[in-house]
Amino acid sequence: MNASKRTFLFLALAVACSLSGCGGPDTESTGGEDAIPVVRLPGTLSRPDTSGFSPVSTDSLEGVLLYVWIPLENCDQSDPDLVFLATLAGSGILPAPVQFDTDSRNASQSVLNALGLPLTAYLGDRDLLEFVDPTILPAAVLVLPGGEERRADGVGCVQRILRDDR
């Protein structure tokens, strides 16, 4: 194949690809319609199930609010954040209290249960830990469709992040 035919095929493929919506990791093609931005986490968020842990799909969500804290019994500084997280259930934003090892995840679930909150404590992988980068706890990251994110830390960070008052 000569160079001009290869150039033509490359350009035709590039145009076809751009028209079909491929090429962006944060969009989903809907067959002829404009691409719909989706939530993509830079790691794996898993929930407990009967066989251990299974990854959470975020494609149909309006956002994921990751919340990291130190789950200590009889330490109620994070309780208002956790209570507020629970109010997000069913809103389209997944409230995701997350820890990065199973012992901490289980301790977190115990704290949530003791508070009577209908929340699941999730398990995050190393990539998600690096993304959240919780140097000050508690820490929250709201991940929105198209890769937009908002960050806040310290007590009250959940409410601040949703007010965009970081």
PDB file of C-alpha atoms in Angstrom:
ATOM      1  CA  MET A   1       0.000   0.000   0.000  1.00  0.00           C
ATOM      2  CA  ASN A   2       1.474   3.349  -0.983  1.00  0.00           C
ATOM      3  CA  ALA A   3       1.852   6.299   1.382  1.00  0.00           C
ATOM      4  CA  SER A   4      -1.075   8.324   0.039  1.00  0.00           C
ATOM      5  CA  LYS A   5      -3.510   5.404   0.496  1.00  0.00           C
ATOM      6  CA  ARG A   6      -2.253   4.856   4.057  1.00  0.00           C
ATOM      7  CA  THR A   7      -2.657   8.572   4.813  1.00  0.00           C
ATOM      8  CA  PHE A   8      -6.184   8.534   3.390  1.00  0.00           C
ATOM      9  CA  LEU A   9      -7.134   5.433   5.407  1.00  0.00           C
ATOM     10  CA  PHE A  10      -5.675   6.951   8.567  1.00  0.00           C
ATOM     11  CA  LEU A  11      -7.639  10.194   8.079  1.00  0.00           C
ATOM     12  CA  ALA A  12     -10.832   8.285   7.250  1.00  0.00           C
ATOM     13  CA  LEU A  13     -10.412   6.153  10.369  1.00  0.00           C
ATOM     14  CA  ALA A  14      -9.751   9.237  12.523  1.00  0.00           C
ATOM     15  CA  VAL A  15     -12.882  10.983  11.210  1.00  0.00           C
ATOM     16  CA  ALA A  16     -15.009   7.848  11.665  1.00  0.00           C
ATOM     17  CA  CYS A  17     -13.699   7.397  15.192  1.00  0.00           C
ATOM     18  CA  SER A  18     -14.418  11.006  16.160  1.00  0.00           C
ATOM     19  CA  LEU A  19     -17.926  10.808  14.717  1.00  0.00           C
ATOM     20  CA  SER A  20     -18.698   7.600  16.599  1.00  0.00           C
ATOM     21  CA  GLY A  21     -17.642   9.048  19.956  1.00  0.00           C
ATOM     22  CA  CYS A  22     -14.612   6.891  20.641  1.00  0.00           C
ATOM     23  CA  GLY A  23     -11.425   8.259  22.056  1.00  0.00           C
ATOM     24  CA  GLY A  24     -12.501   9.624  25.433  1.00  0.00           C
ATOM     25  CA  PRO A  25     -12.302   7.499  28.583  1.00  0.00           C
ATOM     26  CA  ASP A  26     -14.958   9.551  30.395  1.00  0.00           C
ATOM     27  CA  THR A  27     -17.743   9.362  27.820  1.00  0.00           C
ATOM     28  CA  GLU A  28     -20.121   6.713  26.651  1.00  0.00           C
ATOM     29  CA  SER A  29     -21.422   6.508  23.092  1.00  0.00           C
ATOM     30  CA  THR A  30     -25.195   6.303  22.768  1.00  0.00           C
ATOM     31  CA  GLY A  31     -25.402   5.312  19.121  1.00  0.00           C
ATOM     32  CA  GLY A  32     -25.623   8.573  17.177  1.00  0.00           C
ATOM     33  CA  GLU A  33     -26.436  10.875  20.067  1.00  0.00           C
ATOM     34  CA  ASP A  34     -23.918  13.083  21.818  1.00  0.00           C
ATOM     35  CA  ALA A  35     -21.600  11.190  24.143  1.00  0.00           C
ATOM     36  CA  ILE A  36     -22.829  11.055  27.749  1.00  0.00           C
ATOM     37  CA  PRO A  37     -20.168  11.764  30.392  1.00  0.00           C
ATOM     38  CA  VAL A  38     -19.874   9.008  32.985  1.00  0.00           C
ATOM     39  CA  VAL A  39     -18.215   8.706  36.379  1.00  0.00           C
ATOM     40  CA  ARG A  40     -14.864   6.929  36.208  1.00  0.00           C
ATOM     41  CA  LEU A  41     -12.828   6.233  39.316  1.00  0.00           C
ATOM     42  CA  PRO A  42      -9.047   5.931  38.969  1.00  0.00           C
ATOM     43  CA  GLY A  43      -9.079   2.697  40.940  1.00  0.00           C
ATOM     44  CA  THR A  44     -11.454   0.039  42.184  1.00  0.00           C
ATOM     45  CA  LEU A  45     -14.181   0.563  44.751  1.00  0.00           C
ATOM     46  CA  SER A  46     -15.551  -2.755  46.045  1.00  0.00           C
ATOM     47  CA  ARG A  47     -18.513  -3.680  48.196  1.00  0.00           C
ATOM     48  CA  PRO A  48     -18.851  -6.804  50.320  1.00  0.00           C
ATOM     49  CA  ASP A  49     -20.989  -9.623  48.992  1.00  0.00           C
ATOM     50  CA  THR A  50     -21.483 -13.299  49.723  1.00  0.00           C
ATOM     51  CA  SER A  51     -18.313 -14.286  47.858  1.00  0.00           C
ATOM     52  CA  GLY A  52     -16.013 -11.611  49.308  1.00  0.00           C
ATOM     53  CA  PHE A  53     -15.874  -8.244  47.558  1.00  0.00           C
ATOM     54  CA  SER A  54     -17.150  -7.206  44.145  1.00  0.00           C
ATOM     55  CA  PRO A  55     -16.345  -4.031  42.169  1.00  0.00           C
ATOM     56  CA  VAL A  56     -18.932  -1.262  42.080  1.00  0.00           C
ATOM     57  CA  SER A  57     -20.100  -0.002  38.684  1.00  0.00           C
ATOM     58  CA  THR A  58     -20.254   3.784  38.534  1.00  0.00           C
ATOM     59  CA  ASP A  59     -21.420   4.230  34.926  1.00  0.00           C
ATOM     60  CA  SER A  60     -25.029   5.143  35.754  1.00  0.00           C
ATOM     61  CA  LEU A  61     -24.282   7.397  38.726  1.00  0.00           C
ATOM     62  CA  GLU A  62     -24.368  11.187  38.890  1.00  0.00           C
ATOM     63  CA  GLY A  63     -21.348  11.103  41.183  1.00  0.00           C
ATOM     64  CA  VAL A  64     -19.413   9.200  43.829  1.00  0.00           C
ATOM     65  CA  LEU A  65     -18.571  10.836  47.144  1.00  0.00           C
ATOM     66  CA  LEU A  66     -15.556   9.057  48.622  1.00  0.00           C
ATOM     67  CA  TYR A  67     -15.121   9.643  52.354  1.00  0.00           C
ATOM     68  CA  VAL A  68     -12.119   8.457  54.369  1.00  0.00           C
ATOM     69  CA  TRP A  69     -11.882   8.709  58.150  1.00  0.00           C
ATOM     70  CA  ILE A  70     -10.369   6.884  61.104  1.00  0.00           C
ATOM     71  CA  PRO A  71     -13.069   4.514  62.395  1.00  0.00           C
ATOM     72  CA  LEU A  72     -12.643   4.739  66.167  1.00  0.00           C
ATOM     73  CA  GLU A  73     -15.385   3.676  68.541  1.00  0.00           C
ATOM     74  CA  ASN A  74     -16.400   6.347  71.052  1.00  0.00           C
ATOM     75  CA  CYS A  75     -14.889   9.061  68.883  1.00  0.00           C
ATOM     76  CA  ASP A  76     -17.775  11.038  67.441  1.00  0.00           C
ATOM     77  CA  GLN A  77     -16.030  13.797  65.475  1.00  0.00           C
ATOM     78  CA  SER A  78     -16.907  12.180  62.137  1.00  0.00           C
ATOM     79  CA  ASP A  79     -20.479  11.294  63.099  1.00  0.00           C
ATOM     80  CA  PRO A  80     -22.052  14.433  61.525  1.00  0.00           C
ATOM     81  CA  ASP A  81     -20.238  13.711  58.251  1.00  0.00           C
ATOM     82  CA  LEU A  82     -21.440  10.103  58.298  1.00  0.00           C
ATOM     83  CA  VAL A  83     -25.028  11.119  59.084  1.00  0.00           C
ATOM     84  CA  PHE A  84     -24.959  13.622  56.237  1.00  0.00           C
ATOM     85  CA  LEU A  85     -23.516  10.970  53.885  1.00  0.00           C
ATOM     86  CA  ALA A  86     -26.491   8.743  54.688  1.00  0.00           C
ATOM     87  CA  THR A  87     -28.895  11.467  53.488  1.00  0.00           C
ATOM     88  CA  LEU A  88     -27.406  11.153  49.982  1.00  0.00           C
ATOM     89  CA  ALA A  89     -28.698   7.612  49.492  1.00  0.00           C
ATOM     90  CA  GLY A  90     -30.990   7.520  46.472  1.00  0.00           C
ATOM     91  CA  SER A  91     -29.860  10.942  45.231  1.00  0.00           C
ATOM     92  CA  GLY A  92     -27.830   9.675  42.284  1.00  0.00           C
ATOM     93  CA  ILE A  93     -24.598  10.362  44.163  1.00  0.00           C
ATOM     94  CA  LEU A  94     -23.162   7.219  45.754  1.00  0.00           C
ATOM     95  CA  PRO A  95     -22.128   7.959  49.350  1.00  0.00           C
ATOM     96  CA  ALA A  96     -18.991   5.838  49.708  1.00  0.00           C
ATOM     97  CA  PRO A  97     -17.272   5.678  53.082  1.00  0.00           C
ATOM     98  CA  VAL A  98     -14.102   3.863  52.047  1.00  0.00           C
ATOM     99  CA  GLN A  99     -11.119   2.225  53.714  1.00  0.00           C
ATOM    100  CA  PHE A 100      -8.118   0.586  52.119  1.00  0.00           C
ATOM    101  CA  ASP A 101      -7.674  -2.625  54.106  1.00  0.00           C
ATOM    102  CA  THR A 102     -10.252  -5.162  55.239  1.00  0.00           C
ATOM    103  CA  ASP A 103      -9.734  -4.635  58.991  1.00  0.00           C
ATOM    104  CA  SER A 104     -10.346  -0.872  58.681  1.00  0.00           C
ATOM    105  CA  ARG A 105     -13.286  -1.488  56.352  1.00  0.00           C
ATOM    106  CA  ASN A 106     -14.825  -3.876  58.883  1.00  0.00           C
ATOM    107  CA  ALA A 107     -14.226  -1.394  61.724  1.00  0.00           C
ATOM    108  CA  SER A 108     -15.877   1.310  59.605  1.00  0.00           C
ATOM    109  CA  GLN A 109     -18.888  -0.899  58.970  1.00  0.00           C
ATOM    110  CA  SER A 110     -19.173  -1.509  62.730  1.00  0.00           C
ATOM    111  CA  VAL A 111     -19.203   2.248  63.394  1.00  0.00           C
ATOM    112  CA  LEU A 112     -21.854   2.787  60.691  1.00  0.00           C
ATOM    113  CA  ASN A 113     -23.977  -0.026  62.142  1.00  0.00           C
ATOM    114  CA  ALA A 114     -23.623   1.347  65.708  1.00  0.00           C
ATOM    115  CA  LEU A 115     -24.880   4.719  64.445  1.00  0.00           C
ATOM    116  CA  GLY A 116     -27.835   2.989  62.775  1.00  0.00           C
ATOM    117  CA  LEU A 117     -26.850   4.355  59.347  1.00  0.00           C
ATOM    118  CA  PRO A 118     -27.889   2.476  56.208  1.00  0.00           C
ATOM    119  CA  LEU A 119     -24.469   2.847  54.594  1.00  0.00           C
ATOM    120  CA  THR A 120     -21.993   0.319  53.261  1.00  0.00           C
ATOM    121  CA  ALA A 121     -18.314   0.697  54.076  1.00  0.00           C
ATOM    122  CA  TYR A 122     -16.404   0.103  50.843  1.00  0.00           C
ATOM    123  CA  LEU A 123     -12.940  -1.267  50.194  1.00  0.00           C
ATOM    124  CA  GLY A 124     -10.663   0.724  47.909  1.00  0.00           C
ATOM    125  CA  ASP A 125      -7.532  -0.457  46.122  1.00  0.00           C
ATOM    126  CA  ARG A 126      -4.070   1.155  46.084  1.00  0.00           C
ATOM    127  CA  ASP A 127      -4.884   3.267  43.001  1.00  0.00           C
ATOM    128  CA  LEU A 128      -7.937   4.726  44.716  1.00  0.00           C
ATOM    129  CA  LEU A 129      -5.880   5.419  47.863  1.00  0.00           C
ATOM    130  CA  GLU A 130      -3.314   7.331  45.804  1.00  0.00           C
ATOM    131  CA  PHE A 131      -6.124   9.259  44.105  1.00  0.00           C
ATOM    132  CA  VAL A 132      -7.822  10.263  47.371  1.00  0.00           C
ATOM    133  CA  ASP A 133      -4.436  10.995  49.005  1.00  0.00           C
ATOM    134  CA  PRO A 134      -5.875  11.351  52.524  1.00  0.00           C
ATOM    135  CA  THR A 135      -3.116  13.323  54.229  1.00  0.00           C
ATOM    136  CA  ILE A 136      -5.600  15.112  56.519  1.00  0.00           C
ATOM    137  CA  LEU A 137      -8.511  13.084  57.872  1.00  0.00           C
ATOM    138  CA  PRO A 138     -11.367  13.024  57.401  1.00  0.00           C
ATOM    139  CA  ALA A 139     -11.067  13.563  53.656  1.00  0.00           C
ATOM    140  CA  ALA A 140     -13.677  13.616  50.914  1.00  0.00           C
ATOM    141  CA  VAL A 141     -13.515  13.570  47.133  1.00  0.00           C
ATOM    142  CA  LEU A 142     -16.601  14.025  44.974  1.00  0.00           C
ATOM    143  CA  VAL A 143     -16.045  12.459  41.557  1.00  0.00           C
ATOM    144  CA  LEU A 144     -18.437  13.687  38.874  1.00  0.00           C
ATOM    145  CA  PRO A 145     -19.043  12.641  35.251  1.00  0.00           C
ATOM    146  CA  GLY A 146     -16.421  13.678  32.761  1.00  0.00           C
ATOM    147  CA  GLY A 147     -13.593  13.542  35.295  1.00  0.00           C
ATOM    148  CA  GLU A 148     -14.548  16.599  37.356  1.00  0.00           C
ATOM    149  CA  GLU A 149     -13.661  16.289  41.030  1.00  0.00           C
ATOM    150  CA  ARG A 150     -14.030  18.340  44.194  1.00  0.00           C
ATOM    151  CA  ARG A 151     -11.935  17.830  47.318  1.00  0.00           C
ATOM    152  CA  ALA A 152     -12.207  18.836  50.958  1.00  0.00           C
ATOM    153  CA  ASP A 153     -10.801  17.651  54.259  1.00  0.00           C
ATOM    154  CA  GLY A 154     -11.356  18.087  57.958  1.00  0.00           C
ATOM    155  CA  VAL A 155     -14.525  17.732  59.995  1.00  0.00           C
ATOM    156  CA  GLY A 156     -17.530  18.908  57.973  1.00  0.00           C
ATOM    157  CA  CYS A 157     -15.838  18.201  54.641  1.00  0.00           C
ATOM    158  CA  VAL A 158     -18.834  16.298  53.251  1.00  0.00           C
ATOM    159  CA  GLN A 159     -21.189  19.257  53.525  1.00  0.00           C
ATOM    160  CA  ARG A 160     -18.531  21.707  52.341  1.00  0.00           C
ATOM    161  CA  ILE A 161     -17.756  19.652  49.255  1.00  0.00           C
ATOM    162  CA  LEU A 162     -21.401  19.600  48.208  1.00  0.00           C
ATOM    163  CA  ARG A 163     -21.714  23.348  48.776  1.00  0.00           C
ATOM    164  CA  ASP A 164     -18.446  23.680  46.833  1.00  0.00           C
ATOM    165  CA  ASP A 165     -17.177  25.673  49.803  1.00  0.00           C
ATOM    166  CA  ARG A 166     -13.836  23.964  50.337  1.00  0.00           C
TER     167      ARG A 166
END
